[in-house]
């Protein structure tokens, strides 16, 4: 009788604990942007003397959001300047270009609490987030570059 109770308890526990759904997206909010952002988000670091100086990540919004304006190239970018009090990359002398062209306007800083930032698969709580718009590119290949004089470049490559 004791063996029967133990085996029944074991089988019951196994059935209830073993039946879960596994999904790579289960930790993200259930929004269409989340699944697409995962596919169109990339990250690059600027490393000097084997130490990271900048973490740079971006999501190509034209492909991640179906309702995005197709007349411009739009990116949601995040920048974390390691060990810097001022996290504004523009004030620190960095430039952001797409295929060698500057943004149409200065990138607009957005709140880390915004739904767009929350949907990103790569985040840094200490960095700043921006929306950057560039002129429409004819090239199929897009190269987003963050650079500063006397430092290596952070380069992210996308395809339309």
Short mmCIF file of N, CA, C and O in Angstrom, two decimals, residues 62-126:
data_model
loop_
_atom_site.label_atom_id
_atom_site.label_comp_id
_atom_site.label_asym_id
_atom_site.label_seq_id
_atom_site.Cartn_x
_atom_site.Cartn_y
_atom_site.Cartn_z
N UNK A 62 12.03 50.09 -38.93
CA UNK A 62 11.30 49.95 -40.19
C UNK A 62 10.85 48.50 -40.40
O UNK A 62 9.79 48.25 -40.96
N UNK A 63 11.65 47.56 -39.97
CA UNK A 63 11.28 46.15 -40.12
C UNK A 63 10.55 45.62 -38.89
O UNK A 63 9.75 44.70 -38.99
N UNK A 64 10.82 46.20 -37.72
CA UNK A 64 10.21 45.71 -36.49
C UNK A 64 8.77 46.18 -36.33
O UNK A 64 7.96 45.50 -35.70
N UNK A 65 8.44 47.34 -36.91
CA UNK A 65 7.08 47.89 -36.80
C UNK A 65 6.50 48.04 -38.19
O UNK A 65 7.05 48.76 -39.02
N UNK A 66 5.39 47.38 -38.44
CA UNK A 66 4.79 47.42 -39.77
C UNK A 66 4.23 48.80 -40.12
O UNK A 66 4.19 49.18 -41.28
N UNK A 67 3.81 49.59 -39.13
CA UNK A 67 3.21 50.89 -39.40
C UNK A 67 4.23 52.03 -39.41
O UNK A 67 3.87 53.19 -39.46
N UNK A 68 5.51 51.72 -39.40
CA UNK A 68 6.55 52.75 -39.38
C UNK A 68 6.65 53.44 -40.74
O UNK A 68 6.44 52.82 -41.78
N UNK A 69 6.98 54.72 -40.73
CA UNK A 69 7.12 55.53 -41.95
C UNK A 69 8.25 54.97 -42.81
O UNK A 69 9.39 54.87 -42.36
N UNK A 70 7.94 54.59 -44.04
CA UNK A 70 8.94 53.99 -44.94
C UNK A 70 9.77 55.04 -45.68
O UNK A 70 10.69 54.71 -46.40
N UNK A 71 9.44 56.34 -45.50
CA UNK A 71 10.20 57.40 -46.17
C UNK A 71 11.47 57.75 -45.42
O UNK A 71 12.31 58.50 -45.93
N UNK A 72 11.62 57.26 -44.20
CA UNK A 72 12.82 57.49 -43.41
C UNK A 72 13.27 56.17 -42.80
O UNK A 72 12.49 55.22 -42.70
N UNK A 73 14.51 56.12 -42.41
CA UNK A 73 15.06 54.94 -41.71
C UNK A 73 15.06 55.28 -40.23
O UNK A 73 15.67 56.27 -39.82
N UNK A 74 14.39 54.47 -39.40
CA UNK A 74 14.23 54.77 -37.98
C UNK A 74 14.86 53.68 -37.12
O UNK A 74 14.70 52.48 -37.42
N UNK A 75 15.53 54.10 -36.07
CA UNK A 75 16.18 53.19 -35.15
C UNK A 75 15.87 53.59 -33.72
O UNK A 75 15.82 54.77 -33.40
N UNK A 76 15.67 52.60 -32.88
CA UNK A 76 15.61 52.79 -31.44
C UNK A 76 16.99 52.37 -30.94
O UNK A 76 17.38 51.21 -31.11
N UNK A 77 17.75 53.31 -30.39
CA UNK A 77 19.11 52.99 -29.98
C UNK A 77 19.27 53.14 -28.47
O UNK A 77 18.55 53.91 -27.82
N UNK A 78 20.19 52.39 -27.93
CA UNK A 78 20.57 52.50 -26.53
C UNK A 78 22.08 52.63 -26.45
O UNK A 78 22.81 51.95 -27.18
N UNK A 79 22.53 53.53 -25.61
CA UNK A 79 23.97 53.75 -25.45
C UNK A 79 24.28 53.79 -23.96
O UNK A 79 23.63 54.52 -23.20
N UNK A 80 25.28 53.01 -23.55
CA UNK A 80 25.77 53.05 -22.18
C UNK A 80 27.25 53.37 -22.23
O UNK A 80 28.04 52.60 -22.80
N UNK A 81 27.62 54.50 -21.66
CA UNK A 81 29.02 54.92 -21.58
C UNK A 81 29.55 54.44 -20.23
O UNK A 81 29.17 54.96 -19.18
N UNK A 82 30.44 53.45 -20.26
CA UNK A 82 30.92 52.80 -19.05
C UNK A 82 31.68 53.80 -18.18
O UNK A 82 32.54 54.54 -18.66
N UNK A 83 31.35 53.83 -16.90
CA UNK A 83 31.99 54.67 -15.89
C UNK A 83 31.93 56.17 -16.19
O UNK A 83 32.84 56.91 -15.84
N UNK A 84 30.87 56.61 -16.85
CA UNK A 84 30.68 58.03 -17.14
C UNK A 84 29.43 58.52 -16.40
O UNK A 84 28.40 57.86 -16.44
N UNK A 85 29.54 59.68 -15.76
CA UNK A 85 28.36 60.25 -15.09
C UNK A 85 27.37 60.78 -16.11
O UNK A 85 26.18 60.59 -15.98
N UNK A 86 27.88 61.46 -17.14
CA UNK A 86 27.02 61.99 -18.19
C UNK A 86 26.86 60.91 -19.25
O UNK A 86 27.81 60.57 -19.95
N UNK A 87 25.64 60.38 -19.39
CA UNK A 87 25.39 59.29 -20.33
C UNK A 87 24.92 59.76 -21.70
O UNK A 87 24.61 58.95 -22.55
N UNK A 88 24.87 61.08 -21.93
CA UNK A 88 24.45 61.60 -23.23
C UNK A 88 25.62 61.48 -24.20
O UNK A 88 26.60 62.21 -24.11
N UNK A 89 25.52 60.55 -25.15
CA UNK A 89 26.63 60.27 -26.06
C UNK A 89 26.96 61.46 -26.95
O UNK A 89 28.11 61.65 -27.34
N UNK A 90 25.98 62.28 -27.29
CA UNK A 90 26.22 63.46 -28.13
C UNK A 90 27.05 64.50 -27.38
O UNK A 90 27.98 65.09 -27.93
N UNK A 91 26.73 64.71 -26.12
CA UNK A 91 27.49 65.65 -25.30
C UNK A 91 28.90 65.16 -25.03
O UNK A 91 29.79 65.95 -24.74
N UNK A 92 29.11 63.87 -25.13
CA UNK A 92 30.44 63.29 -24.91
C UNK A 92 31.28 63.24 -26.19
O UNK A 92 32.38 62.70 -26.19
N UNK A 93 30.75 63.77 -27.29
CA UNK A 93 31.53 63.88 -28.53
C UNK A 93 31.38 62.72 -29.49
O UNK A 93 32.14 62.62 -30.46
N UNK A 94 30.42 61.84 -29.29
CA UNK A 94 30.18 60.73 -30.20
C UNK A 94 29.27 61.18 -31.35
O UNK A 94 28.43 62.07 -31.17
N UNK A 95 29.45 60.57 -32.49
CA UNK A 95 28.57 60.83 -33.63
C UNK A 95 27.90 59.53 -34.05
O UNK A 95 28.48 58.45 -33.92
N UNK A 96 26.70 59.67 -34.58
CA UNK A 96 25.90 58.53 -35.04
C UNK A 96 25.60 58.75 -36.51
O UNK A 96 25.08 59.80 -36.89
N UNK A 97 25.94 57.76 -37.33
CA UNK A 97 25.68 57.87 -38.77
C UNK A 97 25.08 56.57 -39.30
O UNK A 97 25.27 55.50 -38.72
N UNK A 98 24.35 56.71 -40.40
CA UNK A 98 23.81 55.56 -41.13
C UNK A 98 24.35 55.65 -42.54
O UNK A 98 24.07 56.61 -43.26
N UNK A 99 25.13 54.67 -42.94
CA UNK A 99 25.80 54.67 -44.25
C UNK A 99 26.53 55.99 -44.49
O UNK A 99 26.52 56.55 -45.58
N UNK A 100 27.15 56.52 -43.43
CA UNK A 100 27.94 57.74 -43.53
C UNK A 100 27.14 59.03 -43.44
O UNK A 100 27.71 60.11 -43.42
N UNK A 101 25.81 58.95 -43.35
CA UNK A 101 24.96 60.14 -43.27
C UNK A 101 24.50 60.37 -41.83
O UNK A 101 24.13 59.42 -41.14
N UNK A 102 24.49 61.64 -41.43
CA UNK A 102 24.01 61.98 -40.09
C UNK A 102 22.48 61.90 -40.04
O UNK A 102 21.81 61.89 -41.07
N UNK A 103 21.94 61.87 -38.84
CA UNK A 103 20.50 61.80 -38.63
C UNK A 103 19.84 63.08 -39.14
O UNK A 103 20.47 64.13 -39.24
N UNK A 104 18.56 62.97 -39.47
CA UNK A 104 17.79 64.12 -39.93
C UNK A 104 17.70 65.21 -38.86
O UNK A 104 17.65 66.39 -39.17
N UNK A 105 17.66 64.81 -37.61
CA UNK A 105 17.65 65.72 -36.47
C UNK A 105 18.38 65.04 -35.33
O UNK A 105 18.67 63.84 -35.41
N UNK A 106 18.66 65.78 -34.28
CA UNK A 106 19.32 65.19 -33.13
C UNK A 106 18.44 64.06 -32.59
O UNK A 106 17.22 64.24 -32.46
N UNK A 107 19.03 62.90 -32.29
CA UNK A 107 18.21 61.80 -31.76
C UNK A 107 17.43 62.24 -30.52
O UNK A 107 17.94 62.96 -29.67
N UNK A 108 16.18 61.80 -30.46
CA UNK A 108 15.28 62.18 -29.38
C UNK A 108 15.40 61.18 -28.24
O UNK A 108 15.19 59.97 -28.44
N UNK A 109 15.73 61.67 -27.05
CA UNK A 109 15.84 60.79 -25.89
C UNK A 109 14.45 60.35 -25.45
O UNK A 109 13.52 61.16 -25.42
N UNK A 110 14.31 59.07 -25.13
CA UNK A 110 13.03 58.56 -24.65
C UNK A 110 13.22 57.90 -23.29
O UNK A 110 14.33 57.49 -22.93
N UNK A 111 12.14 57.81 -22.56
CA UNK A 111 12.18 57.27 -21.20
C UNK A 111 12.46 55.77 -21.22
O UNK A 111 11.89 55.04 -22.04
N UNK A 112 13.29 55.29 -20.30
CA UNK A 112 13.49 53.84 -20.20
C UNK A 112 12.24 53.09 -19.76
O UNK A 112 12.17 51.89 -19.88
N UNK A 113 11.23 53.83 -19.31
CA UNK A 113 9.97 53.22 -18.89
C UNK A 113 8.96 53.15 -20.03
O UNK A 113 7.87 52.61 -19.85
N UNK A 114 9.32 53.67 -21.20
CA UNK A 114 8.39 53.65 -22.33
C UNK A 114 8.16 52.21 -22.80
O UNK A 114 9.00 51.34 -22.61
N UNK A 115 7.02 51.98 -23.44
CA UNK A 115 6.70 50.64 -23.94
C UNK A 115 7.71 50.16 -24.97
O UNK A 115 8.01 48.97 -25.05
N UNK A 116 8.23 51.09 -25.78
CA UNK A 116 9.22 50.69 -26.80
C UNK A 116 10.48 50.13 -26.14
O UNK A 116 11.01 49.11 -26.56
N UNK A 117 10.97 50.82 -25.12
CA UNK A 117 12.18 50.36 -24.44
C UNK A 117 11.90 49.06 -23.69
O UNK A 117 12.72 48.14 -23.71
N UNK A 118 10.75 48.96 -23.06
CA UNK A 118 10.40 47.74 -22.34
C UNK A 118 10.33 46.53 -23.26
O UNK A 118 10.55 45.42 -22.84
N UNK A 119 10.03 46.76 -24.53
CA UNK A 119 9.91 45.64 -25.46
C UNK A 119 11.25 45.18 -26.02
O UNK A 119 11.31 44.16 -26.70
N UNK A 120 12.31 45.92 -25.75
CA UNK A 120 13.62 45.55 -26.29
C UNK A 120 14.17 44.28 -25.64
O UNK A 120 14.09 44.13 -24.42
N UNK A 121 14.76 43.41 -26.43
CA UNK A 121 15.35 42.20 -25.86
C UNK A 121 16.70 42.47 -25.20
O UNK A 121 17.14 41.71 -24.37
N UNK A 122 17.37 43.57 -25.58
CA UNK A 122 18.66 43.93 -24.99
C UNK A 122 18.48 45.30 -24.35
O UNK A 122 18.14 46.26 -25.02
N UNK A 123 18.72 45.38 -23.05
CA UNK A 123 18.57 46.64 -22.33
C UNK A 123 19.72 46.79 -21.35
O UNK A 123 20.28 45.82 -20.87
N UNK A 124 20.04 48.03 -21.02
CA UNK A 124 20.97 48.32 -19.96
C UNK A 124 20.31 49.39 -19.09
O UNK A 124 20.06 50.49 -19.57
N UNK A 125 20.04 49.10 -17.83
CA UNK A 125 19.31 50.06 -17.00
C UNK A 125 20.07 51.36 -16.74
O UNK A 125 19.48 52.34 -16.34
N UNK A 126 21.36 51.38 -17.01
CA UNK A 126 22.15 52.58 -16.77
C UNK A 126 22.36 53.42 -18.03
O UNK A 126 22.85 54.52 -17.97
#
